[in-house]
Short mmCIF file of N, CA and C in Angstrom, two decimals:
data_model
loop_
_atom_site.label_atom_id
_atom_site.label_comp_id
_atom_site.label_asym_id
_atom_site.label_seq_id
_atom_site.Cartn_x
_atom_site.Cartn_y
_atom_site.Cartn_z
N MET Q 572 50.79 -39.92 39.67
CA MET Q 572 50.19 -41.04 39.60
C MET Q 572 49.29 -40.86 38.37
N LYS Q 573 48.80 -42.02 37.88
CA LYS Q 573 48.00 -42.07 36.61
C LYS Q 573 46.37 -42.14 37.08
N PHE Q 574 45.49 -41.63 36.57
CA PHE Q 574 44.21 -41.47 36.73
C PHE Q 574 43.48 -41.64 35.40
N ILE Q 575 42.38 -42.40 35.26
CA ILE Q 575 41.56 -42.18 34.07
C ILE Q 575 40.56 -41.19 34.53
N MET Q 576 40.18 -40.28 33.58
CA MET Q 576 39.02 -39.47 33.71
C MET Q 576 37.93 -39.80 32.60
N LEU Q 577 36.69 -40.27 33.18
CA LEU Q 577 35.87 -40.79 32.40
C LEU Q 577 34.80 -39.75 32.36
N THR Q 578 34.15 -39.30 31.20
CA THR Q 578 33.20 -38.31 30.97
C THR Q 578 31.81 -38.94 30.79
N TYR Q 579 30.93 -38.23 31.31
CA TYR Q 579 29.41 -38.80 31.01
C TYR Q 579 28.57 -37.43 30.75
N GLU Q 580 27.91 -37.69 29.51
CA GLU Q 580 27.18 -36.62 28.97
C GLU Q 580 25.72 -37.07 28.59
N SER Q 581 24.88 -35.98 28.66
CA SER Q 581 23.41 -36.30 28.14
C SER Q 581 23.41 -36.51 26.77
N LYS Q 582 22.17 -37.12 26.40
CA LYS Q 582 21.86 -37.15 25.03
C LYS Q 582 22.05 -35.98 24.23
N GLU Q 583 21.60 -34.68 24.74
CA GLU Q 583 21.71 -33.42 24.22
C GLU Q 583 23.08 -33.17 24.01
N ASP Q 584 23.91 -33.44 24.66
CA ASP Q 584 25.54 -33.20 24.56
C ASP Q 584 26.03 -34.13 23.31
N PHE Q 585 25.60 -35.28 23.34
CA PHE Q 585 26.01 -36.30 22.32
C PHE Q 585 25.47 -35.82 20.81
N ALA Q 586 24.36 -35.26 20.86
CA ALA Q 586 23.68 -34.60 19.72
C ALA Q 586 24.44 -33.14 19.45
N ALA Q 587 24.91 -32.50 20.19
CA ALA Q 587 25.51 -31.34 20.05
C ALA Q 587 26.91 -31.46 19.32
N ARG Q 588 27.45 -32.59 19.43
CA ARG Q 588 28.81 -32.77 18.71
C ARG Q 588 28.78 -32.66 17.19
N THR Q 589 27.58 -33.18 16.80
CA THR Q 589 27.45 -32.94 15.20
C THR Q 589 26.37 -32.05 14.80
N ASP Q 590 25.83 -31.37 15.50
CA ASP Q 590 24.47 -30.38 15.20
C ASP Q 590 25.02 -29.12 14.66
N GLU Q 591 24.97 -28.64 13.57
CA GLU Q 591 25.61 -27.55 12.99
C GLU Q 591 25.29 -26.43 13.96
N ALA Q 592 24.14 -26.26 14.42
CA ALA Q 592 23.88 -25.08 15.32
C ALA Q 592 24.66 -24.92 16.65
N HIS Q 593 25.13 -26.26 16.95
CA HIS Q 593 25.66 -26.18 18.29
C HIS Q 593 27.26 -26.92 18.40
N LYS Q 594 27.69 -27.55 17.37
CA LYS Q 594 28.82 -28.27 17.35
C LYS Q 594 30.30 -27.20 17.75
N GLU Q 595 30.19 -26.14 17.17
CA GLU Q 595 31.28 -25.26 17.30
C GLU Q 595 31.29 -24.91 18.79
N GLN Q 596 30.45 -24.53 19.42
CA GLN Q 596 30.39 -24.16 20.64
C GLN Q 596 30.75 -25.33 21.73
N TYR Q 597 30.18 -26.52 21.44
CA TYR Q 597 30.61 -27.78 21.98
C TYR Q 597 31.98 -28.12 21.98
N TRP Q 598 32.35 -28.14 20.89
CA TRP Q 598 34.01 -28.44 20.50
C TRP Q 598 34.80 -27.39 20.89
N SER Q 599 34.48 -26.31 21.02
CA SER Q 599 35.44 -25.20 21.50
C SER Q 599 35.63 -25.26 23.02
N GLY Q 600 34.75 -25.75 23.69
CA GLY Q 600 34.74 -25.76 24.99
C GLY Q 600 35.84 -26.96 25.47
N TRP Q 601 35.64 -28.27 24.62
CA TRP Q 601 36.59 -29.32 24.77
C TRP Q 601 37.98 -28.98 24.37
N MET Q 602 38.01 -28.45 23.18
CA MET Q 602 39.53 -28.13 22.76
C MET Q 602 40.24 -27.27 23.68
N SER Q 603 39.54 -26.37 24.26
CA SER Q 603 39.92 -25.41 25.32
C SER Q 603 40.69 -26.20 26.51
N PHE Q 604 39.78 -26.99 26.98
CA PHE Q 604 39.93 -27.74 28.16
C PHE Q 604 41.23 -28.81 27.94
N ILE Q 605 41.36 -29.42 26.72
CA ILE Q 605 42.31 -30.43 26.24
C ILE Q 605 43.58 -29.59 26.19
N GLN Q 606 43.78 -28.45 25.60
CA GLN Q 606 44.78 -27.69 25.57
C GLN Q 606 45.29 -27.32 26.82
N SER Q 607 44.44 -26.89 27.83
CA SER Q 607 44.82 -26.61 29.33
C SER Q 607 45.60 -27.73 29.89
N MET Q 608 45.11 -28.94 29.64
CA MET Q 608 45.73 -30.07 30.25
C MET Q 608 47.17 -30.37 29.68
N LYS Q 609 47.27 -30.09 28.47
CA LYS Q 609 48.48 -30.36 27.49
C LYS Q 609 49.41 -29.31 27.97
N ASP Q 610 48.88 -27.83 28.12
CA ASP Q 610 49.92 -26.93 28.69
C ASP Q 610 50.40 -27.17 30.06
N ALA Q 611 49.50 -27.78 31.00
CA ALA Q 611 50.02 -28.15 32.26
C ALA Q 611 50.98 -29.35 32.38
N GLY Q 612 50.91 -30.12 31.25
CA GLY Q 612 51.61 -31.24 31.42
C GLY Q 612 51.15 -32.45 32.05
N VAL Q 613 49.69 -32.51 32.09
CA VAL Q 613 48.99 -33.45 33.10
C VAL Q 613 48.54 -34.49 32.11
N LEU Q 614 48.38 -34.26 30.94
CA LEU Q 614 47.55 -35.12 29.99
C LEU Q 614 48.52 -36.17 29.52
N PHE Q 615 48.32 -37.43 30.11
CA PHE Q 615 49.22 -38.57 29.78
C PHE Q 615 49.09 -39.18 28.41
N TYR Q 616 47.56 -39.52 28.26
CA TYR Q 616 47.13 -40.04 27.04
C TYR Q 616 45.92 -39.14 26.58
N PRO Q 617 45.72 -38.57 25.54
CA PRO Q 617 44.62 -37.89 25.04
C PRO Q 617 43.29 -38.34 25.15
N GLY Q 618 43.18 -39.83 25.10
CA GLY Q 618 41.94 -40.33 25.12
C GLY Q 618 41.16 -40.20 23.80
N ASN Q 619 39.68 -40.22 23.96
CA ASN Q 619 38.92 -40.29 22.84
C ASN Q 619 37.50 -39.92 23.22
N VAL Q 620 36.67 -39.67 22.35
CA VAL Q 620 35.16 -39.45 22.40
C VAL Q 620 34.72 -41.00 22.09
N LEU Q 621 33.60 -41.19 22.77
CA LEU Q 621 32.99 -42.42 22.32
C LEU Q 621 31.52 -41.95 21.52
N GLN Q 622 31.28 -42.99 20.70
CA GLN Q 622 30.07 -42.70 20.06
C GLN Q 622 28.85 -43.05 20.89
N PRO Q 623 27.64 -42.59 20.44
CA PRO Q 623 26.54 -42.61 21.27
C PRO Q 623 26.30 -44.06 21.59
N PRO Q 624 25.61 -44.45 22.82
CA PRO Q 624 25.30 -45.56 23.43
C PRO Q 624 24.61 -46.41 22.61
N GLN Q 625 23.79 -46.13 21.68
CA GLN Q 625 23.19 -47.17 20.64
C GLN Q 625 24.05 -47.64 19.67
N THR Q 626 25.31 -47.30 19.75
CA THR Q 626 26.17 -47.76 18.64
C THR Q 626 27.01 -49.17 19.29
N ALA Q 627 26.83 -49.17 20.77
CA ALA Q 627 27.52 -50.17 21.47
C ALA Q 627 26.94 -51.38 21.25
N ARG Q 628 27.75 -52.64 21.66
CA ARG Q 628 27.17 -53.87 21.89
C ARG Q 628 27.68 -54.14 23.38
N THR Q 629 26.57 -54.85 24.06
CA THR Q 629 26.99 -55.36 25.48
C THR Q 629 27.02 -56.81 25.46
N VAL Q 630 28.22 -57.31 25.95
CA VAL Q 630 28.53 -58.81 25.82
C VAL Q 630 28.51 -59.39 27.40
N ARG Q 631 27.92 -60.38 27.77
CA ARG Q 631 27.91 -61.02 28.93
C ARG Q 631 28.02 -62.44 28.78
N LEU Q 632 28.82 -63.07 29.79
CA LEU Q 632 28.75 -64.65 29.85
C LEU Q 632 28.05 -65.09 30.94
N ILE Q 633 27.03 -65.71 30.86
CA ILE Q 633 26.08 -66.28 31.83
C ILE Q 633 26.03 -67.63 31.84
N ASP Q 634 26.31 -68.38 32.76
CA ASP Q 634 26.35 -69.73 33.00
C ASP Q 634 27.14 -70.46 31.75
N GLY Q 635 28.28 -69.87 31.34
CA GLY Q 635 28.83 -70.39 30.10
C GLY Q 635 28.27 -69.82 28.73
N GLN Q 636 27.19 -69.11 28.70
CA GLN Q 636 26.51 -68.89 27.63
C GLN Q 636 26.95 -67.55 27.21
N VAL Q 637 27.29 -67.11 25.85
CA VAL Q 637 27.62 -65.72 25.60
C VAL Q 637 26.19 -64.90 25.23
N HIS Q 638 26.00 -63.98 25.87
CA HIS Q 638 24.79 -63.10 25.68
C HIS Q 638 25.14 -61.81 25.04
N SER Q 639 24.91 -61.49 23.94
CA SER Q 639 25.26 -60.14 23.30
C SER Q 639 23.97 -59.24 22.75
N GLY Q 640 23.87 -58.12 23.14
CA GLY Q 640 22.83 -57.15 22.69
C GLY Q 640 23.21 -55.89 22.35
N GLU Q 641 22.48 -55.20 21.57
CA GLU Q 641 22.66 -53.76 21.02
C GLU Q 641 22.58 -52.78 22.26
N GLY Q 642 23.37 -51.88 22.30
CA GLY Q 642 23.22 -50.79 23.15
C GLY Q 642 24.40 -50.99 24.16
N ALA Q 643 24.55 -49.96 25.04
CA ALA Q 643 25.64 -49.76 26.03
C ALA Q 643 25.17 -50.35 27.28
N TYR Q 644 25.97 -50.90 27.86
CA TYR Q 644 25.64 -51.35 29.45
C TYR Q 644 25.16 -50.15 30.20
N GLY Q 645 24.14 -50.19 30.75
CA GLY Q 645 23.50 -48.97 31.40
C GLY Q 645 22.99 -48.03 30.65
N THR Q 646 22.43 -48.34 29.34
CA THR Q 646 21.90 -47.36 28.46
C THR Q 646 20.98 -46.57 29.02
N ASP Q 647 20.07 -46.92 30.07
CA ASP Q 647 19.11 -46.09 30.64
C ASP Q 647 19.58 -45.06 31.52
N ALA Q 648 20.85 -44.83 31.63
CA ALA Q 648 21.54 -43.98 32.65
C ALA Q 648 21.25 -42.51 31.99
N LEU Q 649 20.98 -41.48 32.90
CA LEU Q 649 20.65 -40.20 32.45
C LEU Q 649 21.75 -39.62 31.61
N HIS Q 650 23.03 -39.90 32.07
CA HIS Q 650 24.25 -39.57 31.35
C HIS Q 650 25.23 -40.55 31.02
N PRO Q 651 24.94 -41.13 29.96
CA PRO Q 651 25.99 -42.25 29.51
C PRO Q 651 27.52 -41.89 29.47
N LEU Q 652 28.37 -42.82 29.50
CA LEU Q 652 29.82 -42.79 29.16
C LEU Q 652 30.10 -42.05 27.76
N SER Q 653 30.77 -40.99 27.89
CA SER Q 653 31.16 -40.17 26.46
C SER Q 653 32.34 -40.31 26.08
N GLY Q 654 33.33 -40.49 26.80
CA GLY Q 654 34.80 -40.32 26.50
C GLY Q 654 35.78 -40.41 27.82
N TYR Q 655 36.85 -40.33 27.46
CA TYR Q 655 37.96 -40.70 28.60
C TYR Q 655 39.17 -39.95 28.29
N PHE Q 656 40.19 -39.77 29.26
CA PHE Q 656 41.61 -39.32 29.07
C PHE Q 656 42.34 -39.92 30.19
N ILE Q 657 43.54 -39.98 30.17
CA ILE Q 657 44.48 -40.47 31.20
C ILE Q 657 45.30 -39.26 31.51
N LEU Q 658 45.28 -39.20 32.99
CA LEU Q 658 46.15 -37.88 33.30
C LEU Q 658 47.28 -38.50 34.23
N ASP Q 659 48.39 -37.78 34.19
CA ASP Q 659 49.39 -37.86 34.96
C ASP Q 659 49.54 -36.85 36.17
N VAL Q 660 49.06 -36.94 37.26
CA VAL Q 660 49.01 -35.83 38.25
C VAL Q 660 49.53 -36.38 39.69
N ALA Q 661 49.71 -35.62 40.62
CA ALA Q 661 50.34 -35.73 41.93
C ALA Q 661 49.47 -36.76 42.83
N ASP Q 662 48.17 -36.40 42.64
CA ASP Q 662 47.19 -37.19 43.51
C ASP Q 662 45.74 -37.11 43.07
N ALA Q 663 44.83 -37.71 44.08
CA ALA Q 663 43.45 -37.74 43.59
C ALA Q 663 42.85 -36.47 43.68
N GLU Q 664 43.28 -35.66 44.52
CA GLU Q 664 42.68 -34.15 44.66
C GLU Q 664 43.03 -33.44 43.35
N GLU Q 665 44.29 -33.59 42.86
CA GLU Q 665 44.67 -32.86 41.50
C GLU Q 665 43.86 -33.49 40.37
N ALA Q 666 43.55 -34.62 40.35
CA ALA Q 666 42.71 -35.28 39.30
C ALA Q 666 41.07 -34.70 39.40
N ALA Q 667 40.80 -34.67 40.62
CA ALA Q 667 39.61 -33.98 40.77
C ALA Q 667 39.51 -32.64 40.55
N ARG Q 668 40.39 -32.04 40.70
CA ARG Q 668 40.45 -30.36 40.44
C ARG Q 668 40.44 -30.26 38.61
N TRP Q 669 41.13 -31.18 38.11
CA TRP Q 669 41.19 -31.20 36.34
C TRP Q 669 39.69 -31.56 36.02
N ALA Q 670 39.06 -32.58 36.74
CA ALA Q 670 37.86 -33.08 36.43
C ALA Q 670 36.85 -31.92 36.67
N ALA Q 671 36.82 -31.14 37.45
CA ALA Q 671 35.75 -30.05 37.78
C ALA Q 671 36.02 -29.10 36.70
N LEU Q 672 36.96 -29.06 35.69
CA LEU Q 672 37.30 -28.11 34.70
C LEU Q 672 36.64 -28.55 33.30
N ALA Q 673 36.50 -29.87 33.22
CA ALA Q 673 35.86 -30.48 32.11
C ALA Q 673 34.52 -29.95 31.78
N PRO Q 674 34.16 -29.76 30.59
CA PRO Q 674 32.93 -29.12 30.24
C PRO Q 674 31.72 -30.20 30.66
N ALA Q 675 32.09 -31.31 30.70
CA ALA Q 675 30.90 -32.37 31.24
C ALA Q 675 30.70 -32.22 32.70
N ALA Q 676 31.59 -31.63 33.43
CA ALA Q 676 31.24 -31.68 34.95
C ALA Q 676 30.01 -30.62 35.13
N GLY Q 677 29.74 -29.79 34.37
CA GLY Q 677 28.70 -28.78 34.64
C GLY Q 677 27.47 -29.31 33.99
N ARG Q 678 27.38 -30.11 33.05
CA ARG Q 678 26.14 -30.74 32.42
C ARG Q 678 25.87 -32.14 32.64
N GLY Q 679 26.94 -32.96 33.04
CA GLY Q 679 26.74 -34.44 33.32
C GLY Q 679 27.54 -34.77 34.47
N ALA Q 680 28.68 -35.53 34.39
CA ALA Q 680 29.42 -35.85 35.48
C ALA Q 680 30.93 -36.29 34.98
N VAL Q 681 31.87 -36.24 35.71
CA VAL Q 681 33.27 -36.59 35.46
C VAL Q 681 33.61 -37.62 36.57
N GLU Q 682 34.16 -38.74 36.39
CA GLU Q 682 34.68 -39.72 37.33
C GLU Q 682 36.13 -39.56 37.00
N VAL Q 683 37.04 -39.76 38.30
CA VAL Q 683 38.29 -40.09 38.11
C VAL Q 683 38.61 -41.27 39.09
N ARG Q 684 39.66 -42.22 38.43
CA ARG Q 684 39.98 -43.34 39.17
C ARG Q 684 41.54 -43.41 38.91
N PRO Q 685 42.13 -44.05 40.06
CA PRO Q 685 43.44 -44.45 39.78
C PRO Q 685 43.84 -45.74 38.91
N VAL Q 686 44.76 -45.58 37.97
CA VAL Q 686 45.04 -46.64 37.12
C VAL Q 686 46.44 -47.50 37.58
N GLY Q 687 46.18 -48.72 37.60
CA GLY Q 687 47.27 -49.59 37.91
C GLY Q 687 47.24 -49.70 39.39
#
């Protein structure tokens, strides 16, 4: 079964991606996790990281009118959406086991949902 794994991280984690003092540690955790998924053969699509929420635009159609604003939907969230992967695993329990290993699980949250 295919599952999307959505990662949610704090503003501090978004900053750690590029901060010289923290980025090596930040990325080494993610690269190790991604390699583990590759080695196990569960990484169907490698996904990608998302830029910080302030770089997004939110678009809504209300009463036939397009409303567009700067920032991500739910920008006030404690841990905004930060990235995604597509897994090919046996069931939801296996998807949840992989989600628990993601670096974001300890500092933010990881959501898994069936795809299709």
